[in-house]
Amino acid sequence: MLTLIRPTMFPVLRNEDLKEMLESNKESLKLEAMKRVVGLIAKGKNASELFPAVVKNVASKNIELKKLVYVYLVRYAEEQQDLALLSISTFQRALKDPNQFIRASALRVLSSIRVPIIVPIMMLAIKEAAADLSPYVRKTSAHAIQKLFSLDPDQKEQLIEVIEKLLKDKSTLVAGSVVMAFEEVCPDRIDLIHKNYRKLCNLLVDVEEWGQVVIISMLTRYARTQFTSPWKEGAVFDENNEKTFYDSDSEEKKGQIEAKPYIMDPDHRLLLRNTKPLLQSRNTAVVMSVAQLYWHLAPKHEVSIVTKSLVRLLRSHREVQYIVLQNIATMSIQRKGMFEPFMKSFYVRSTDATHIKTLKLEILTNLANEANISTILREFQTYVKSQDKAFAAATIQAIGRCATNISEVTDTCLNGLVLLLSNRDETVVAESVVVIKKLLQTQPTQHSEIIKHMAKLFDNITVPMARASILWLMGEYCERVPKIAPDVLRKMAKTFTIEEDIVKLQTVNLAAKLYLTNSKQTKLLTQYILNLGKYDQNYDIRDRTRFIRQLIVPSEKNGALNKYARRILLAPKPAPVLESAFKDRDRYQLGTLSHSLNIKATGYQELSDWPAVAPDQSVRNVEVIE
Amino acid sequence: MIHSLFLINHTGDIFLEKHWKSVISRSVCDYFFEAKEKAVDPENVPPVLQTPHHYLITIYRGKLFFLSVIQTEVPPLFVIEFLHRVADTFQDYFGECSEVIIKDNVVTVYELLEEMLDNGFPLATESNVLKEMIRPPTILRSVVNTLTGSSNVGDTLPTGQLSNIPWRRAGVKYTNNEAYFDVIEEIDAILDKSGTTVFAEIQGVIEACVRLTGMPDLTLSFMNPRLLDDVSFHPCVRFKRWESERVLSFIPPDGNFTLMTYHVSSQNLVAIPVYVKQNISFFETGNCGRLDITIGPKQTMGKTVEGLMVTVHMPKAVLSTNLTASQGNYTYDLATKVLVWDVGKLNPQKLPNLRGSLSMQAGAPKPEENPSLNIDLKIQQLAISGLKVSRLDMYGEKYKPFKGVKYVTKAGKFQVRT
């Protein structure tokens, strides 16, 4: 079990040697041994056997030695609970030390030892530390709250009392940590925040960066439960007071729904005002959290102040770009105007990573409108030629989306895509076919030329999805290409057995549709293909074949459906909607892990809808104590 | 928040692990290896991954993966920003952030990680505070330590964490008091085939190196602050003073730090310092192609362009190159298909040129697209936006510091499409 491989720089030492060193009288030997033990832990090797020898050094005077022992204790105490208890008295003593740093570090280690039997001791220590004169010790106690809670959730009620007390703390050092504890232990106890709301808003700028992120995200949730929506039409803001008065048409309706115009709660404004400077933070997480706060809380016309800062983050590390682009993609669906002036910042460079490229593409597509589409399409032309074929394929899909959204350019796009059909790269051709198919469905009346063109290319296309798409088009619009469609079917009859499953399914489809419209020419071919399908290895294909045969070929016992076959198979079908993959992402709060993954992550706190009527504002009033 | 951290090298060995809560088995990394396998290129691995019980957030830096294990909802940027801060700290302490260096300093690394997070929540991330608690290793100190048995852990306890200026350590003393500021501007641009600018902007950063005794309060002002469109500051900068007077007022951290980053307003036309004449073509037959690149000065404001370098990611089909450079050297990496032409100084009298033939894999189709050129360059003593520092004043201390400002312009993401 314990075949330990040591770091190459150290001579090989066995556990016995280390034990001996740890039990020697020399500080330097002990320290050397501890360093090696930590080296083992870092490599993920098991060093638990040394526990008794290590724990004896917990009271050492040497600070570095002591710290390394702490590292060891926190790592192994959970596995060796009985032995870990030996160290407790040392920490209890240190908790009373006159030096605040020693008190804090004792509490830190004590609370990190996950030994259930010491829960009462931890509880006592946390309570005492929460009342400590040093803000640093109080901060440590806020961290300890979460540790105790995860060790023993039954302590919740008592811990909430401590949180309530620490929330009142006026030190910027404590604020971030206690809000973090609040979020972990009792995120639903919004009532604890009321009295501290204004204080937190005012402290925010001076809190350390990580605390800022946590506080901003908590306050976003808070605000959505306490203030009314600033998004109602004709709302009045303290910054422009005109709008409603000109709106005479809807006056009557509004008079019934809300008697008085919207006026923003001063506390709501306070939050917006105090978070704005943080857009200039060097910490990208802080900038993002302010941006999401504005997105979820600010009046619509004020949201755009976050744009510049978000675009600035695109200069940062690749991973930062990835998250920021995801969020911009969601925002840009609803609010094109916000990012349109910065369109060029989303231009793709050949050195970008593929996931960055596709996100930029997504955003450019969202931003496309009548005015800028020609610029965007010109840019897309460069991308289509990219060496990164996955990206080129994504561009083709994007062109398809632009073509359906902006009717002025549909024909241009379609022609461009047809040109791509003669591209040398197979993925490009395949993707073009699929997109053209979707586009033709949206305007089926014209374009039989394009269908003919695709039929000609059919022999050279090998990507199954593309072949299947062409076959589907042939069948769907067979009446517009009456001479070509049967010929394609003839070719398919020859190659049927070696085709992929999706191609086989579409061949059966094509055969059925042709049989219904042109049975004279295709009757035999269809029967042949149905026979092949009947004995196919894949049960889906056998199943489909059986179904189609019953549906189209008249026989004595076949049912009532036969006469509707034509109406079933050749019914006009709704065109597919080409839309953004980010369309529904806004159900998650921006900037969250859930938003990034598009699934509800564990512990995700739903953002509530604005209340129709604002709860009592006076709960936030604080009596000023002189 | 952050449950565990694994450091993984680019071949996929986990060489360090650290847990801030209960131990999580390293088998959780298998999901990451799966994604890494699929992505082929390490830069293409998605930074956020989901596994049945955990979430993995990863950054890739200096050929290393920093993989963090998360159990509950957390803003992903929070974790990413923190991981980069960890990498920055290693860089700051050891001069570089590589597997060898981290393995050699594993104890210091562990001590740092222990201080930077408590129960997964960032505790001390300011380099000034950390350096008070854990001294960075130096050769001299490690010799002294082995001889005397003293340690790297500071015996003074950090006071910075307690003050309302946590970024500055207390009791700083220098015999030579000096403050240097580097204004570094980068041009990001995309030029098209014909040399027209598709997109160009200037991003700037002011890097500071301040070694001043005591608690100096500095004010830095500009001749033309209006140029600055969007700014972000080190936490030490007083935002209110900037809003009202457009000056940077701050008590600096001790040592090196980034004072501010800025973006120059997009209304100003961006000067492009060089032009590129290029002709890259691949022939339908004969499995070969031609390459001809010439670079000349455009808007250099009378300064010399140095450190000129051209990087081209060739199509996969290009087997080898046979080129002659009129100036500098070129290399072609057969494995990565990257052509690098190190030009050096740009001489306006005799323009550097690289030309010759490219030989292609037999039978491979002619590449669809010509590769784009990435340009690197440097111009000393020039901020291309025209930004100028007008003065630096110091309050709060009596001595006269030595002050200096340096300007430099570089190419950022400067790309020429062909």
Tab-separated table of C-alpha atoms in Angstrom, chain B residues 47-257:
chain	number	residue	atom	x	y	z
B	47	PRO	CA	-13.418	26.160	-19.327
B	48	VAL	CA	-16.595	24.998	-17.577
B	49	LEU	CA	-17.552	21.322	-17.433
B	50	GLN	CA	-20.288	19.419	-15.710
B	51	THR	CA	-19.842	15.992	-14.120
B	52	PRO	CA	-22.508	13.958	-12.276
B	53	HIS	CA	-21.627	15.354	-8.845
B	54	HIS	CA	-19.273	18.257	-9.419
B	55	TYR	CA	-18.516	21.112	-11.753
B	56	LEU	CA	-15.029	21.621	-13.105
B	57	ILE	CA	-13.679	25.057	-13.928
B	58	THR	CA	-10.313	25.078	-15.641
B	59	ILE	CA	-7.804	27.602	-16.875
B	60	TYR	CA	-4.888	26.831	-19.145
B	61	ARG	CA	-1.769	28.853	-18.517
B	62	GLY	CA	1.879	28.331	-19.277
B	63	LYS	CA	1.216	24.788	-20.531
B	64	LEU	CA	-0.466	23.928	-17.230
B	65	PHE	CA	-4.086	23.282	-16.408
B	66	PHE	CA	-5.396	24.683	-13.129
B	67	LEU	CA	-8.460	22.568	-12.509
B	68	SER	CA	-10.826	23.524	-9.707
B	69	VAL	CA	-13.650	21.366	-8.416
B	70	ILE	CA	-16.877	23.151	-7.509
B	71	GLN	CA	-19.921	21.666	-5.816
B	72	THR	CA	-22.518	24.395	-5.855
B	73	GLU	CA	-23.563	27.436	-7.848
B	74	VAL	CA	-20.854	30.109	-8.019
B	75	PRO	CA	-20.148	32.794	-10.608
B	76	PRO	CA	-17.698	31.040	-12.979
B	77	LEU	CA	-15.743	34.262	-13.490
B	78	PHE	CA	-15.116	34.404	-9.757
B	79	VAL	CA	-13.285	31.081	-9.949
B	80	ILE	CA	-11.519	31.866	-13.217
B	81	GLU	CA	-10.300	35.216	-11.951
B	82	PHE	CA	-9.074	33.588	-8.758
B	83	LEU	CA	-7.204	30.820	-10.580
B	84	HIS	CA	-5.438	33.396	-12.720
B	85	ARG	CA	-4.573	35.287	-9.550
B	86	VAL	CA	-2.990	32.077	-8.211
B	87	ALA	CA	-0.954	31.708	-11.396
B	88	ASP	CA	0.049	35.395	-11.161
B	89	THR	CA	1.196	34.848	-7.592
B	90	PHE	CA	3.372	31.868	-8.594
B	91	GLN	CA	4.831	33.986	-11.374
B	92	ASP	CA	5.494	36.771	-8.933
B	93	TYR	CA	7.139	34.474	-6.374
B	94	PHE	CA	9.173	32.159	-8.551
B	95	GLY	CA	9.721	34.217	-11.705
B	96	GLU	CA	7.806	31.723	-13.800
B	97	CYS	CA	4.842	29.416	-13.522
B	98	SER	CA	5.888	25.987	-14.756
B	99	GLU	CA	5.677	22.398	-13.604
B	100	VAL	CA	9.359	22.190	-12.653
B	101	ILE	CA	9.277	25.400	-10.654
B	102	ILE	CA	6.117	24.422	-8.820
B	103	LYS	CA	7.493	20.976	-7.985
B	104	ASP	CA	10.746	22.488	-6.720
B	105	ASN	CA	8.884	24.893	-4.470
B	106	VAL	CA	6.066	22.624	-3.465
B	107	VAL	CA	6.128	23.606	0.189
B	108	THR	CA	5.968	27.330	-0.542
B	109	VAL	CA	3.226	26.672	-3.081
B	110	TYR	CA	1.262	24.772	-0.479
B	111	GLU	CA	1.731	27.490	2.106
B	112	LEU	CA	0.544	30.072	-0.417
B	113	LEU	CA	-2.545	28.089	-1.362
B	114	GLU	CA	-3.319	27.635	2.322
B	115	GLU	CA	-3.296	31.398	2.867
B	116	MET	CA	-5.093	32.344	-0.331
B	117	LEU	CA	-8.261	30.396	0.420
B	118	ASP	CA	-10.123	29.575	3.597
B	119	ASN	CA	-12.828	26.962	3.196
B	120	GLY	CA	-12.773	27.707	-0.527
B	121	PHE	CA	-13.299	31.447	-0.161
B	122	PRO	CA	-10.469	33.850	-1.087
B	123	LEU	CA	-8.724	35.171	1.987
B	124	ALA	CA	-5.473	36.919	1.092
B	125	THR	CA	-4.778	37.494	-2.588
B	126	GLU	CA	-2.779	40.734	-2.444
B	127	SER	CA	0.843	40.045	-3.206
B	128	ASN	CA	1.980	42.606	-0.606
B	129	VAL	CA	0.093	40.792	2.145
B	130	LEU	CA	1.246	37.350	1.044
B	131	LYS	CA	4.861	38.386	0.903
B	132	GLU	CA	4.709	39.485	4.508
B	133	MET	CA	3.496	36.043	5.551
B	134	ILE	CA	5.501	33.874	3.201
B	135	ARG	CA	8.771	35.203	1.894
B	136	PRO	CA	9.550	34.516	-1.735
B	137	PRO	CA	12.502	32.173	-2.161
B	138	THR	CA	15.817	33.635	-3.251
B	139	ILE	CA	19.077	31.803	-3.704
B	140	LEU	CA	20.684	33.731	-0.886
B	141	ARG	CA	17.824	33.016	1.477
B	142	SER	CA	17.718	29.307	0.730
B	143	VAL	CA	21.439	29.078	1.496
B	144	VAL	CA	20.967	30.984	4.737
B	145	ASN	CA	17.979	28.831	5.614
B	146	THR	CA	19.881	25.581	5.217
B	147	LEU	CA	22.785	26.902	7.275
B	148	THR	CA	20.833	28.459	10.108
B	149	GLY	CA	17.622	26.466	10.002
B	150	SER	CA	15.455	29.569	9.737
B	151	SER	CA	12.358	29.512	7.642
B	152	ASN	CA	10.506	31.141	4.800
B	153	VAL	CA	7.500	31.946	6.876
B	154	GLY	CA	7.601	35.475	8.182
B	155	ASP	CA	7.628	35.766	11.958
B	156	THR	CA	6.004	39.161	11.741
B	157	LEU	CA	2.311	38.799	11.355
B	158	PRO	CA	0.716	40.575	8.413
B	159	THR	CA	-0.745	43.909	9.274
B	160	GLY	CA	-1.771	44.846	5.742
B	161	GLN	CA	-4.858	42.697	5.983
B	162	LEU	CA	-6.163	44.789	8.836
B	163	SER	CA	-5.700	48.274	7.518
B	164	ASN	CA	-8.070	49.932	5.105
B	165	ILE	CA	-5.292	49.876	2.513
B	166	PRO	CA	-4.749	46.108	2.418
B	167	TRP	CA	-2.617	46.302	-0.694
B	168	ARG	CA	0.312	48.062	0.994
B	169	ARG	CA	2.551	46.497	3.575
B	170	ALA	CA	3.553	48.529	6.568
B	171	GLY	CA	7.005	49.783	7.496
B	172	VAL	CA	8.457	50.052	3.995
B	173	LYS	CA	11.989	51.502	3.939
B	174	TYR	CA	14.296	52.291	1.026
B	175	THR	CA	17.520	54.217	0.759
B	176	ASN	CA	16.773	55.123	-2.856
B	177	ASN	CA	13.205	56.214	-3.260
B	178	GLU	CA	11.952	55.781	-6.791
B	179	ALA	CA	8.730	55.560	-8.745
B	180	TYR	CA	8.661	54.406	-12.367
B	181	PHE	CA	5.676	54.237	-14.665
B	182	ASP	CA	5.540	52.419	-17.996
B	183	VAL	CA	2.800	53.493	-20.369
B	184	ILE	CA	2.354	50.517	-22.679
B	185	GLU	CA	-0.051	50.695	-25.583
B	186	GLU	CA	-1.088	47.821	-27.784
B	187	ILE	CA	-2.654	48.108	-31.189
B	188	ASP	CA	-5.291	45.496	-31.932
B	189	ALA	CA	-6.077	45.440	-35.605
B	190	ILE	CA	-7.414	43.380	-38.442
B	191	LEU	CA	-6.281	44.463	-41.919
B	192	ASP	CA	-7.774	42.941	-45.011
B	193	LYS	CA	-6.071	41.734	-48.167
B	194	SER	CA	-5.758	45.184	-49.675
B	195	GLY	CA	-4.364	46.700	-46.488
B	196	THR	CA	-7.572	48.472	-45.493
B	197	THR	CA	-8.278	48.523	-41.791
B	198	VAL	CA	-11.223	46.297	-40.943
B	199	PHE	CA	-10.942	46.963	-37.247
B	200	ALA	CA	-8.411	48.761	-35.089
B	201	GLU	CA	-8.260	49.967	-31.537
B	202	ILE	CA	-5.735	50.903	-28.887
B	203	GLN	CA	-5.580	49.310	-25.478
B	204	GLY	CA	-3.239	50.727	-22.910
B	205	VAL	CA	-1.902	49.802	-19.544
B	206	ILE	CA	0.182	51.659	-17.000
B	207	GLU	CA	2.560	49.364	-15.170
B	208	ALA	CA	4.140	50.843	-12.102
B	209	CYS	CA	7.219	50.041	-10.095
B	210	VAL	CA	7.104	52.026	-6.891
B	211	ARG	CA	9.730	51.753	-4.175
B	212	LEU	CA	8.970	54.514	-1.747
B	213	THR	CA	9.487	54.726	1.996
B	214	GLY	CA	6.555	55.086	4.369
B	215	MET	CA	3.028	55.904	3.252
B	216	PRO	CA	3.360	58.103	0.160
B	217	ASP	CA	0.206	59.489	-1.400
B	218	LEU	CA	0.699	59.961	-5.136
B	219	THR	CA	-1.138	61.936	-7.778
B	220	LEU	CA	-0.533	61.244	-11.433
B	221	SER	CA	-2.058	63.567	-14.001
B	222	PHE	CA	-2.235	63.545	-17.779
B	223	MET	CA	-1.927	66.263	-20.409
B	224	ASN	CA	-4.842	64.792	-22.358
B	225	PRO	CA	-7.017	62.608	-20.128
B	226	ARG	CA	-9.902	62.963	-22.555
B	227	LEU	CA	-8.330	60.385	-24.805
B	228	LEU	CA	-9.176	57.747	-22.247
B	229	ASP	CA	-12.530	56.253	-23.019
B	230	ASP	CA	-12.864	53.301	-20.723
B	231	VAL	CA	-10.636	52.641	-17.739
B	232	SER	CA	-10.155	50.102	-15.010
B	233	PHE	CA	-8.099	50.669	-11.907
B	234	HIS	CA	-6.076	48.936	-9.261
B	235	PRO	CA	-8.157	49.063	-6.060
B	236	CYS	CA	-5.782	51.710	-4.683
B	237	VAL	CA	-6.982	54.404	-7.116
B	238	ARG	CA	-9.547	56.799	-5.686
B	239	PHE	CA	-12.411	56.631	-8.119
B	240	LYS	CA	-14.053	59.869	-6.963
B	241	ARG	CA	-10.975	61.963	-7.761
B	242	TRP	CA	-10.876	60.443	-11.231
B	243	GLU	CA	-14.573	61.195	-11.795
B	244	SER	CA	-14.253	64.824	-10.746
B	245	GLU	CA	-10.716	65.864	-11.755
B	246	ARG	CA	-9.445	63.159	-14.110
B	247	VAL	CA	-6.327	62.549	-12.047
B	248	LEU	CA	-5.098	59.302	-10.558
B	249	SER	CA	-4.776	59.688	-6.829
B	250	PHE	CA	-3.552	56.702	-4.834
B	251	ILE	CA	-1.434	55.198	-2.075
B	252	PRO	CA	0.558	52.659	-4.070
B	253	PRO	CA	1.280	49.031	-3.198
B	254	ASP	CA	4.952	48.362	-2.648
B	255	GLY	CA	6.770	47.011	-5.685
B	256	ASN	CA	5.399	46.169	-9.124
B	257	PHE	CA	1.723	46.466	-9.941
